[in-house]
mmCIF file of N, CA and C and ligand atoms in Angstrom:
data_model
loop_
_atom_site.group_PDB
_atom_site.id
_atom_site.type_symbol
_atom_site.label_atom_id
_atom_site.label_comp_id
_atom_site.label_asym_id
_atom_site.label_seq_id
_atom_site.Cartn_x
_atom_site.Cartn_y
_atom_site.Cartn_z
ATOM 1 N N MET A 219 17.326 -0.338 7.871
ATOM 2 C CA MET A 219 17.329 -1.984 7.408
ATOM 3 C C MET A 219 15.955 -2.156 6.538
ATOM 4 N N TYR A 220 15.889 -2.373 5.008
ATOM 5 C CA TYR A 220 15.194 -2.906 4.614
ATOM 6 C C TYR A 220 15.594 -4.414 4.346
ATOM 7 N N ASP A 221 14.480 -5.254 4.682
ATOM 8 C CA ASP A 221 14.455 -6.847 4.656
ATOM 9 C C ASP A 221 14.321 -7.859 3.977
ATOM 10 N N ASP A 222 14.940 -8.290 2.726
ATOM 11 C CA ASP A 222 15.194 -8.289 1.350
ATOM 12 C C ASP A 222 13.435 -9.796 1.392
ATOM 13 N N ASN A 223 13.151 -10.337 2.741
ATOM 14 C CA ASN A 223 12.976 -12.090 2.730
ATOM 15 C C ASN A 223 11.067 -11.071 2.657
ATOM 16 N N ASN A 224 10.833 -9.900 3.241
ATOM 17 C CA ASN A 224 9.154 -9.364 3.786
ATOM 18 C C ASN A 224 8.197 -10.276 2.731
ATOM 19 N N ILE A 225 7.343 -9.970 2.809
ATOM 20 C CA ILE A 225 6.223 -10.650 2.096
ATOM 21 C C ILE A 225 5.965 -9.480 0.235
ATOM 22 N N PHE A 226 6.054 -8.020 1.083
ATOM 23 C CA PHE A 226 5.614 -7.966 -0.661
ATOM 24 C C PHE A 226 6.837 -7.859 -1.143
ATOM 25 N N ALA A 227 8.557 -8.049 -0.991
ATOM 26 C CA ALA A 227 9.380 -8.176 -1.858
ATOM 27 C C ALA A 227 9.485 -9.322 -2.980
ATOM 28 N N LYS A 228 9.486 -9.551 -1.387
ATOM 29 C CA LYS A 228 8.430 -11.171 -2.374
ATOM 30 C C LYS A 228 7.707 -11.156 -3.488
ATOM 31 N N ILE A 229 6.352 -10.516 -3.016
ATOM 32 C CA ILE A 229 5.487 -10.550 -4.397
ATOM 33 C C ILE A 229 6.328 -9.844 -5.519
ATOM 34 N N LEU A 230 6.804 -8.456 -4.924
ATOM 35 C CA LEU A 230 7.084 -7.384 -6.215
ATOM 36 C C LEU A 230 8.437 -8.793 -7.252
ATOM 37 N N ARG A 231 9.357 -9.783 -6.387
ATOM 38 C CA ARG A 231 10.141 -10.710 -7.270
ATOM 39 C C ARG A 231 9.029 -12.094 -7.647
ATOM 40 N N GLY A 232 8.033 -12.087 -7.741
ATOM 41 C CA GLY A 232 7.129 -12.998 -8.350
ATOM 42 C C GLY A 232 6.553 -14.015 -7.754
ATOM 43 N N GLU A 233 7.974 -14.096 -6.420
ATOM 44 C CA GLU A 233 8.005 -14.827 -5.931
ATOM 45 C C GLU A 233 6.328 -15.354 -4.747
ATOM 46 N N ILE A 234 6.123 -14.858 -4.511
ATOM 47 C CA ILE A 234 4.500 -15.141 -4.599
ATOM 48 C C ILE A 234 3.547 -14.034 -4.701
ATOM 49 N N PRO A 235 2.077 -15.010 -5.202
ATOM 50 C CA PRO A 235 1.134 -14.493 -6.339
ATOM 51 C C PRO A 235 0.530 -12.942 -5.569
ATOM 52 N N ASN A 236 0.194 -12.461 -6.593
ATOM 53 C CA ASN A 236 -0.863 -11.699 -6.501
ATOM 54 C C ASN A 236 -2.210 -10.872 -6.980
ATOM 55 N N THR A 237 -3.573 -9.944 -6.476
ATOM 56 C CA THR A 237 -4.505 -10.100 -7.777
ATOM 57 C C THR A 237 -3.848 -8.255 -7.937
ATOM 58 N N THR A 238 -3.112 -8.373 -9.127
ATOM 59 C CA THR A 238 -2.945 -7.395 -9.200
ATOM 60 C C THR A 238 -3.901 -5.686 -9.662
ATOM 61 N N VAL A 239 -3.970 -4.858 -8.966
ATOM 62 C CA VAL A 239 -5.379 -4.031 -9.482
ATOM 63 C C VAL A 239 -4.110 -3.006 -10.784
ATOM 64 N N LEU A 240 -3.341 -2.289 -10.364
ATOM 65 C CA LEU A 240 -2.567 -2.198 -11.697
ATOM 66 C C LEU A 240 -0.940 -1.523 -10.854
ATOM 67 N N GLU A 241 -0.322 -2.015 -12.223
ATOM 68 C CA GLU A 241 0.860 -1.679 -11.997
ATOM 69 C C GLU A 241 1.603 -0.785 -13.330
ATOM 70 N N ASP A 242 2.917 0.124 -12.827
ATOM 71 C CA ASP A 242 3.236 1.231 -13.772
ATOM 72 C C ASP A 242 5.103 0.575 -13.358
ATOM 73 N N ASP A 243 5.724 1.485 -13.418
ATOM 74 C CA ASP A 243 7.292 1.679 -13.604
ATOM 75 C C ASP A 243 7.642 1.239 -11.826
ATOM 76 N N SER A 244 6.995 2.248 -11.795
ATOM 77 C CA SER A 244 7.437 2.689 -9.927
ATOM 78 C C SER A 244 6.877 1.646 -9.178
ATOM 79 N N THR A 245 5.053 1.114 -9.539
ATOM 80 C CA THR A 245 4.372 1.136 -8.118
ATOM 81 C C THR A 245 3.645 0.117 -9.113
ATOM 82 N N LEU A 246 2.880 -1.268 -7.654
ATOM 83 C CA LEU A 246 2.469 -2.081 -8.108
ATOM 84 C C LEU A 246 1.197 -1.898 -6.544
ATOM 85 N N ALA A 247 0.015 -2.256 -7.348
ATOM 86 C CA ALA A 247 -0.732 -2.166 -6.877
ATOM 87 C C ALA A 247 -1.624 -3.474 -6.949
ATOM 88 N N PHE A 248 -2.127 -4.274 -5.528
ATOM 89 C CA PHE A 248 -2.540 -5.216 -5.237
ATOM 90 C C PHE A 248 -3.813 -5.858 -4.421
ATOM 91 N N ASP A 249 -4.889 -6.520 -4.689
ATOM 92 C CA ASP A 249 -5.556 -6.831 -3.685
ATOM 93 C C ASP A 249 -5.077 -7.740 -2.118
ATOM 94 N N ASP A 250 -5.189 -7.254 -0.843
ATOM 95 C CA ASP A 250 -5.504 -7.319 0.142
ATOM 96 C C ASP A 250 -5.924 -9.125 0.564
ATOM 97 N N ILE A 251 -4.806 -9.544 1.324
ATOM 98 C CA ILE A 251 -5.342 -11.112 1.189
ATOM 99 C C ILE A 251 -6.246 -10.993 2.089
ATOM 100 N N SER A 252 -5.903 -10.091 3.157
ATOM 101 C CA SER A 252 -7.596 -10.025 4.498
ATOM 102 C C SER A 252 -8.159 -9.086 4.474
ATOM 103 N N PRO A 253 -8.756 -8.548 3.748
ATOM 104 C CA PRO A 253 -9.713 -7.572 3.494
ATOM 105 C C PRO A 253 -10.802 -7.362 4.662
ATOM 106 N N GLN A 254 -10.043 -5.942 5.258
ATOM 107 C CA GLN A 254 -11.185 -5.096 6.248
ATOM 108 C C GLN A 254 -12.078 -4.615 5.681
ATOM 109 N N ALA A 255 -12.416 -4.626 4.458
ATOM 110 C CA ALA A 255 -13.776 -3.559 3.582
ATOM 111 C C ALA A 255 -14.062 -3.928 2.077
ATOM 112 N N PRO A 256 -14.905 -4.172 1.860
ATOM 113 C CA PRO A 256 -15.092 -5.057 0.305
ATOM 114 C C PRO A 256 -13.894 -4.270 -0.676
ATOM 115 N N VAL A 257 -13.412 -3.313 -0.497
ATOM 116 C CA VAL A 257 -12.381 -2.965 -1.329
ATOM 117 C C VAL A 257 -10.852 -2.126 -0.784
ATOM 118 N N HIS A 258 -10.018 -3.639 -0.497
ATOM 119 C CA HIS A 258 -8.704 -3.339 -0.166
ATOM 120 C C HIS A 258 -7.647 -3.634 -1.034
ATOM 121 N N ALA A 259 -7.382 -2.599 -1.301
ATOM 122 C CA ALA A 259 -6.592 -2.646 -2.448
ATOM 123 C C ALA A 259 -4.982 -2.177 -0.937
ATOM 124 N N LEU A 260 -3.821 -2.975 -1.608
ATOM 125 C CA LEU A 260 -2.487 -1.663 -1.273
ATOM 126 C C LEU A 260 -1.869 -1.316 -2.269
ATOM 127 N N VAL A 261 -1.093 -0.402 -1.989
ATOM 128 C CA VAL A 261 -0.234 -0.247 -3.338
ATOM 129 C C VAL A 261 1.040 0.348 -2.527
ATOM 130 N N ILE A 262 1.979 -0.090 -3.834
ATOM 131 C CA ILE A 262 3.349 0.238 -3.094
ATOM 132 C C ILE A 262 3.907 0.389 -3.790
ATOM 133 N N PRO A 263 5.553 1.145 -3.166
ATOM 134 C CA PRO A 263 6.492 1.095 -4.575
ATOM 135 C C PRO A 263 7.162 0.146 -4.553
ATOM 136 N N LYS A 264 7.767 0.574 -6.434
ATOM 137 C CA LYS A 264 8.990 -0.722 -6.332
ATOM 138 C C LYS A 264 9.965 -0.909 -5.998
ATOM 139 N N ASN A 265 10.820 0.166 -5.507
ATOM 140 C CA ASN A 265 12.020 0.592 -5.099
ATOM 141 C C ASN A 265 11.934 -0.396 -3.379
ATOM 142 N N LYS A 266 12.785 0.304 -2.320
ATOM 143 C CA LYS A 266 12.748 -0.418 -1.806
ATOM 144 C C LYS A 266 12.599 0.122 -0.760
ATOM 145 N N TYR A 267 12.104 0.570 -0.126
ATOM 146 C CA TYR A 267 11.163 1.000 1.008
ATOM 147 C C TYR A 267 10.225 0.936 2.514
ATOM 148 N N VAL A 268 11.307 0.763 3.430
ATOM 149 C CA VAL A 268 10.906 0.180 4.664
ATOM 150 C C VAL A 268 9.409 1.129 4.430
ATOM 151 N N SER A 269 8.995 2.334 4.628
ATOM 152 C CA SER A 269 8.169 3.247 5.848
ATOM 153 C C SER A 269 7.595 4.500 4.737
ATOM 154 N N LEU A 270 6.791 5.059 5.367
ATOM 155 C CA LEU A 270 6.865 7.009 4.580
ATOM 156 C C LEU A 270 7.690 7.615 4.929
ATOM 157 N N ASN A 271 8.129 7.375 6.166
ATOM 158 C CA ASN A 271 9.538 8.068 6.397
ATOM 159 C C ASN A 271 10.515 8.075 5.461
ATOM 160 N N ASP A 272 11.078 6.785 5.461
ATOM 161 C CA ASP A 272 12.187 6.044 4.327
ATOM 162 C C ASP A 272 11.979 7.169 3.463
ATOM 163 N N PHE A 273 10.538 6.293 3.057
ATOM 164 C CA PHE A 273 10.633 6.868 1.387
ATOM 165 C C PHE A 273 10.773 8.701 0.728
ATOM 166 N N ALA A 274 9.549 9.455 2.325
ATOM 167 C CA ALA A 274 10.031 11.142 2.563
ATOM 168 C C ALA A 274 11.408 11.592 2.039
ATOM 169 N N GLU A 275 12.215 10.303 2.477
ATOM 170 C CA GLU A 275 13.221 11.230 3.258
ATOM 171 C C GLU A 275 14.385 10.448 1.370
ATOM 172 N N LYS A 276 14.345 9.359 0.698
ATOM 173 C CA LYS A 276 15.029 8.558 -0.953
ATOM 174 C C LYS A 276 14.300 8.655 -2.031
ATOM 175 N N ALA A 277 13.227 8.762 -1.903
ATOM 176 C CA ALA A 277 12.469 8.196 -3.393
ATOM 177 C C ALA A 277 12.571 9.349 -4.331
ATOM 178 N N SER A 278 12.643 9.598 -4.761
ATOM 179 C CA SER A 278 12.392 10.781 -6.336
ATOM 180 C C SER A 278 10.704 11.719 -6.024
ATOM 181 N N ASP A 279 10.591 12.419 -6.506
ATOM 182 C CA ASP A 279 9.591 13.456 -6.710
ATOM 183 C C ASP A 279 8.233 12.842 -7.742
ATOM 184 N N ALA A 280 9.363 12.266 -8.405
ATOM 185 C CA ALA A 280 8.262 11.494 -9.487
ATOM 186 C C ALA A 280 7.877 10.127 -8.513
ATOM 187 N N GLU A 281 8.941 8.737 -7.937
ATOM 188 C CA GLU A 281 7.747 8.206 -7.158
ATOM 189 C C GLU A 281 6.764 8.695 -6.841
ATOM 190 N N ILE A 282 6.843 9.366 -5.347
ATOM 191 C CA ILE A 282 6.058 10.128 -4.718
ATOM 192 C C ILE A 282 4.947 10.485 -5.831
ATOM 193 N N ALA A 283 5.782 10.896 -6.559
ATOM 194 C CA ALA A 283 3.987 11.611 -7.745
ATOM 195 C C ALA A 283 3.481 10.135 -8.171
ATOM 196 N N ASN A 284 4.099 9.323 -8.335
ATOM 197 C CA ASN A 284 3.725 8.380 -8.664
ATOM 198 C C ASN A 284 2.580 7.363 -7.949
ATOM 199 N N LEU A 285 2.565 6.934 -6.619
ATOM 200 C CA LEU A 285 2.552 6.522 -5.871
ATOM 201 C C LEU A 285 1.047 6.781 -5.535
ATOM 202 N N VAL A 286 1.158 8.155 -4.889
ATOM 203 C CA VAL A 286 0.009 8.883 -4.743
ATOM 204 C C VAL A 286 -1.288 9.202 -6.271
ATOM 205 N N ARG A 287 -0.733 8.880 -6.855
ATOM 206 C CA ARG A 287 -1.369 9.085 -8.899
ATOM 207 C C ARG A 287 -2.013 7.755 -8.667
ATOM 208 N N ALA A 288 -1.417 6.678 -8.185
ATOM 209 C CA ALA A 288 -2.112 4.946 -8.892
ATOM 210 C C ALA A 288 -2.680 5.080 -7.533
ATOM 211 N N ALA A 289 -2.474 5.406 -5.896
ATOM 212 C CA ALA A 289 -3.943 5.044 -5.092
ATOM 213 C C ALA A 289 -5.240 5.926 -5.348
ATOM 214 N N VAL A 290 -5.006 7.124 -6.093
ATOM 215 C CA VAL A 290 -6.453 7.557 -6.802
ATOM 216 C C VAL A 290 -7.198 6.748 -7.519
ATOM 217 N N LYS A 291 -6.028 6.619 -8.823
ATOM 218 C CA LYS A 291 -6.105 5.216 -9.711
ATOM 219 C C LYS A 291 -6.693 3.893 -9.597
ATOM 220 N N VAL A 292 -6.329 3.647 -8.471
ATOM 221 C CA VAL A 292 -6.358 1.944 -8.141
ATOM 222 C C VAL A 292 -8.044 2.376 -7.229
ATOM 223 N N ALA A 293 -8.235 3.834 -6.381
ATOM 224 C CA ALA A 293 -9.600 4.491 -6.496
ATOM 225 C C ALA A 293 -10.495 3.620 -7.400
ATOM 226 N N ASP A 294 -10.561 4.541 -8.257
ATOM 227 C CA ASP A 294 -10.896 4.973 -9.635
ATOM 228 C C ASP A 294 -11.593 3.363 -9.834
ATOM 229 N N LYS A 295 -10.712 2.183 -10.036
ATOM 230 C CA LYS A 295 -10.516 1.472 -10.724
ATOM 231 C C LYS A 295 -11.603 0.095 -9.795
ATOM 232 N N LYS A 296 -11.605 0.614 -8.756
ATOM 233 C CA LYS A 296 -12.713 -0.050 -7.938
ATOM 234 C C LYS A 296 -13.832 0.196 -7.466
ATOM 235 N N GLY A 297 -13.885 1.622 -8.093
ATOM 236 C CA GLY A 297 -15.413 2.186 -8.115
ATOM 237 C C GLY A 297 -15.617 2.800 -7.109
ATOM 238 N N VAL A 298 -15.066 3.265 -6.171
ATOM 239 C CA VAL A 298 -15.169 3.362 -5.018
ATOM 240 C C VAL A 298 -14.336 5.093 -4.839
ATOM 241 N N LYS A 299 -14.114 5.834 -5.812
ATOM 242 C CA LYS A 299 -13.572 7.239 -6.002
ATOM 243 C C LYS A 299 -14.016 7.781 -6.134
ATOM 244 N N GLU A 300 -15.666 8.276 -6.303
ATOM 245 C CA GLU A 300 -16.312 9.088 -5.805
ATOM 246 C C GLU A 300 -17.496 9.132 -4.715
ATOM 247 N N ASP A 301 -17.524 7.750 -4.031
ATOM 248 C CA ASP A 301 -18.659 7.375 -3.105
ATOM 249 C C ASP A 301 -17.640 7.957 -2.204
ATOM 250 N N GLY A 302 -16.593 7.762 -2.035
ATOM 251 C CA GLY A 302 -15.181 7.519 -0.406
ATOM 252 C C GLY A 302 -14.944 6.865 -0.384
ATOM 253 N N TYR A 303 -13.550 7.283 0.191
ATOM 254 C CA TYR A 303 -12.488 5.986 0.353
ATOM 255 C C TYR A 303 -11.618 6.549 1.524
ATOM 256 N N ARG A 304 -10.739 5.292 2.455
ATOM 257 C CA ARG A 304 -9.796 5.957 2.820
ATOM 258 C C ARG A 304 -8.609 5.075 2.446
ATOM 259 N N LEU A 305 -7.644 6.177 2.516
ATOM 260 C CA LEU A 305 -5.860 5.652 2.033
ATOM 261 C C LEU A 305 -5.613 5.946 3.702
ATOM 262 N N LEU A 306 -4.566 4.664 4.379
ATOM 263 C CA LEU A 306 -4.181 4.701 5.349
ATOM 264 C C LEU A 306 -2.886 3.480 4.886
ATOM 265 N N VAL A 307 -2.001 5.027 5.321
ATOM 266 C CA VAL A 307 -0.407 3.616 5.792
ATOM 267 C C VAL A 307 -0.286 3.877 7.635
ATOM 268 N N ASN A 308 0.797 2.911 7.891
ATOM 269 C CA ASN A 308 1.511 2.766 9.393
ATOM 270 C C ASN A 308 2.439 2.526 9.164
ATOM 271 N N ILE A 309 3.109 3.484 10.344
ATOM 272 C CA ILE A 309 4.510 4.571 9.813
ATOM 273 C C ILE A 309 5.395 3.017 11.303
ATOM 274 N N GLY A 310 5.845 2.503 10.940
ATOM 275 C CA GLY A 310 6.178 2.214 12.471
ATOM 276 C C GLY A 310 5.414 1.132 13.689
ATOM 277 N N PRO A 311 6.302 0.820 14.506
ATOM 278 C CA PRO A 311 5.472 -0.336 15.490
ATOM 279 C C PRO A 311 4.770 0.708 16.472
ATOM 280 N N ASN A 312 4.237 2.049 16.468
ATOM 281 C CA ASN A 312 1.980 2.939 17.379
ATOM 282 C C ASN A 312 1.518 2.139 16.339
ATOM 283 N N SER A 313 2.129 2.893 15.414
ATOM 284 C CA SER A 313 0.694 2.699 14.079
ATOM 285 C C SER A 313 0.745 0.592 13.861
ATOM 286 N N HIS A 314 1.078 -0.501 14.437
ATOM 287 C CA HIS A 314 1.360 -1.516 14.020
ATOM 288 C C HIS A 314 1.060 -2.003 12.113
ATOM 289 N N GLN A 315 2.470 -1.231 11.785
ATOM 290 C CA GLN A 315 2.329 -1.808 10.779
ATOM 291 C C GLN A 315 3.412 -2.808 10.471
ATOM 292 N N GLU A 316 2.759 -4.074 10.140
ATOM 293 C CA GLU A 316 3.138 -5.104 9.797
ATOM 294 C C GLU A 316 4.110 -5.967 9.278
ATOM 295 N N VAL A 317 4.307 -4.759 7.231
ATOM 296 C CA VAL A 317 4.664 -5.218 6.580
ATOM 297 C C VAL A 317 6.235 -5.109 5.683
ATOM 298 N N PRO A 318 7.340 -5.005 6.752
ATOM 299 C CA PRO A 318 7.816 -3.505 6.289
ATOM 300 C C PRO A 318 8.899 -3.026 4.791
ATOM 301 N N HIS A 319 7.440 -2.822 4.166
ATOM 302 C CA HIS A 319 8.015 -2.219 2.660
ATOM 303 C C HIS A 319 6.623 -1.083 3.098
ATOM 304 N N LEU A 320 6.781 -0.022 2.814
ATOM 305 C CA LEU A 320 5.523 0.876 2.609
ATOM 306 C C LEU A 320 4.605 0.198 1.543
ATOM 307 N N HIS A 321 2.919 0.585 2.366
ATOM 308 C CA HIS A 321 1.770 0.244 1.731
ATOM 309 C C HIS A 321 1.396 1.617 1.650
ATOM 310 N N PHE A 322 0.518 2.027 0.739
ATOM 311 C CA PHE A 322 -1.186 2.267 0.979
ATOM 312 C C PHE A 322 -1.981 1.686 1.266
ATOM 313 N N HIS A 323 -2.821 1.575 2.380
ATOM 314 C CA HIS A 323 -3.943 0.874 2.272
ATOM 315 C C HIS A 323 -5.726 2.197 1.640
ATOM 316 N N VAL A 324 -5.749 1.110 0.474
ATOM 317 C CA VAL A 324 -7.406 1.984 0.047
ATOM 318 C C VAL A 324 -8.272 0.978 0.131
ATOM 319 N N LEU A 325 -8.703 1.225 1.572
ATOM 320 C CA LEU A 325 -10.796 0.887 1.879
ATOM 321 C C LEU A 325 -11.659 2.160 0.933
ATOM 322 N N GLY A 326 -12.563 0.670 1.075
ATOM 323 C CA GLY A 326 -13.975 1.748 0.910
ATOM 324 C C GLY A 326 -14.814 -0.018 0.307
ATOM 325 N N GLY A 327 -15.960 0.793 -0.921
ATOM 326 C CA GLY A 327 -16.993 -0.199 -0.314
ATOM 327 C C GLY A 327 -17.838 -0.022 0.088
ATOM 328 N N ARG A 328 -18.045 1.040 1.887
ATOM 329 C CA ARG A 328 -18.963 0.395 2.740
ATOM 330 C C ARG A 328 -18.968 1.614 3.152
ATOM 331 N N LYS A 329 -19.456 1.953 4.731
ATOM 332 C CA LYS A 329 -19.556 2.570 5.926
ATOM 333 C C LYS A 329 -17.990 2.736 5.878
ATOM 334 N N LEU A 330 -16.924 3.521 6.757
ATOM 335 C CA LEU A 330 -15.720 2.532 6.619
ATOM 336 C C LEU A 330 -16.301 3.175 8.673
ATOM 337 N N GLY A 331 -16.548 3.966 8.789
ATOM 338 C CA GLY A 331 -16.854 3.920 10.768
ATOM 339 C C GLY A 331 -16.033 4.927 10.629
ATOM 340 N N PRO A 332 -15.728 5.289 12.248
ATOM 341 C CA PRO A 332 -14.910 5.885 13.054
ATOM 342 C C PRO A 332 -13.465 5.637 12.256
ATOM 343 N N MET A 333 -12.726 6.649 12.367
ATOM 344 C CA MET A 333 -11.323 6.975 11.796
ATOM 345 C C MET A 333 -9.926 5.574 12.896
ATOM 346 N N LEU A 334 -10.491 6.187 13.737
ATOM 347 C CA LEU A 334 -9.471 5.096 15.020
ATOM 348 C C LEU A 334 -10.738 4.135 16.199
ATOM 349 N N VAL A 335 -10.320 3.601 16.335
ATOM 350 C CA VAL A 335 -10.626 2.146 17.410
ATOM 351 C C VAL A 335 -9.898 3.193 18.688
ATOM 352 N N LYS A 336 -10.667 2.926 19.866
ATOM 353 C CA LYS A 336 -9.749 4.558 20.814
ATOM 354 C C LYS A 336 -9.804 3.204 21.185
ATOM 355 N N GLY A 337 -8.537 3.663 22.292
ATOM 356 C CA GLY A 337 -7.955 2.801 23.769
ATOM 357 C C GLY A 337 -6.993 2.537 23.075
HETATM 358 P P1 AMP B 288 -0.248 -3.370 7.752
HETATM 359 O O1 AMP B 288 0.209 -3.633 8.786
HETATM 360 O O2 AMP B 288 -0.398 -1.962 7.659
HETATM 361 O O3 AMP B 288 1.708 -3.278 7.841
HETATM 362 O O4 AMP B 288 -0.778 -3.725 6.628
HETATM 363 C C1 AMP B 288 0.138 -5.323 6.321
HETATM 364 C C2 AMP B 288 -1.212 -5.817 5.113
HETATM 365 O O5 AMP B 288 -0.412 -6.844 3.793
HETATM 366 C C3 AMP B 288 -2.484 -6.204 5.664
HETATM 367 O O6 AMP B 288 -3.523 -6.460 5.668
HETATM 368 C C4 AMP B 288 -2.559 -7.728 4.753
HETATM 369 O O7 AMP B 288 -3.228 -8.685 5.277
HETATM 370 C C5 AMP B 288 -1.572 -7.261 4.172
HETATM 371 N N1 AMP B 288 -0.859 -9.206 3.648
HETATM 372 C C6 AMP B 288 0.378 -9.513 4.268
HETATM 373 N N2 AMP B 288 0.373 -10.479 2.700
HETATM 374 C C7 AMP B 288 -0.285 -10.234 2.271
HETATM 375 C C8 AMP B 288 -0.418 -10.857 0.520
HETATM 376 N N3 AMP B 288 0.285 -12.145 0.815
HETATM 377 N N4 AMP B 288 -1.388 -10.239 -0.279
HETATM 378 C C9 AMP B 288 -1.814 -9.360 0.297
HETATM 379 N N5 AMP B 288 -1.834 -8.379 1.227
HETATM 380 C C10 AMP B 288 -0.492 -8.911 1.842
#
């Protein structure tokens, strides 16, 4: 069940401000409020999808293509496309997904280290 009161739903409704990186018909990208790297943006679909699982099941091919392309555009706009960056998606409780609206993290601007903290 999608929670209409999650923080990204409020951002999409304009109830909470955001620093927009890019926007198109089906996608919004904005800076993460608590950046984990010099570049840390979030790319989200405008429609209501709880997670990547939900998105893969219900989104149109156009929405899926748009979100993936938007992530690369964000990396380009933020100047990390050529040096390299990390695209990260948390899905569900074991991943520590905090906000129940699908989001891609775009992280870069420094050497990001190993992919996962052990343990
Ligand atoms: P996750 O743990 O994958 O669900 O990531 C949620 C992300 O949302 C975290 O990196 C938070 O810093 C970020 N976040 C939470 N609230 C806001 C907000 N109002 N604006 C931008 N980013 C936010």
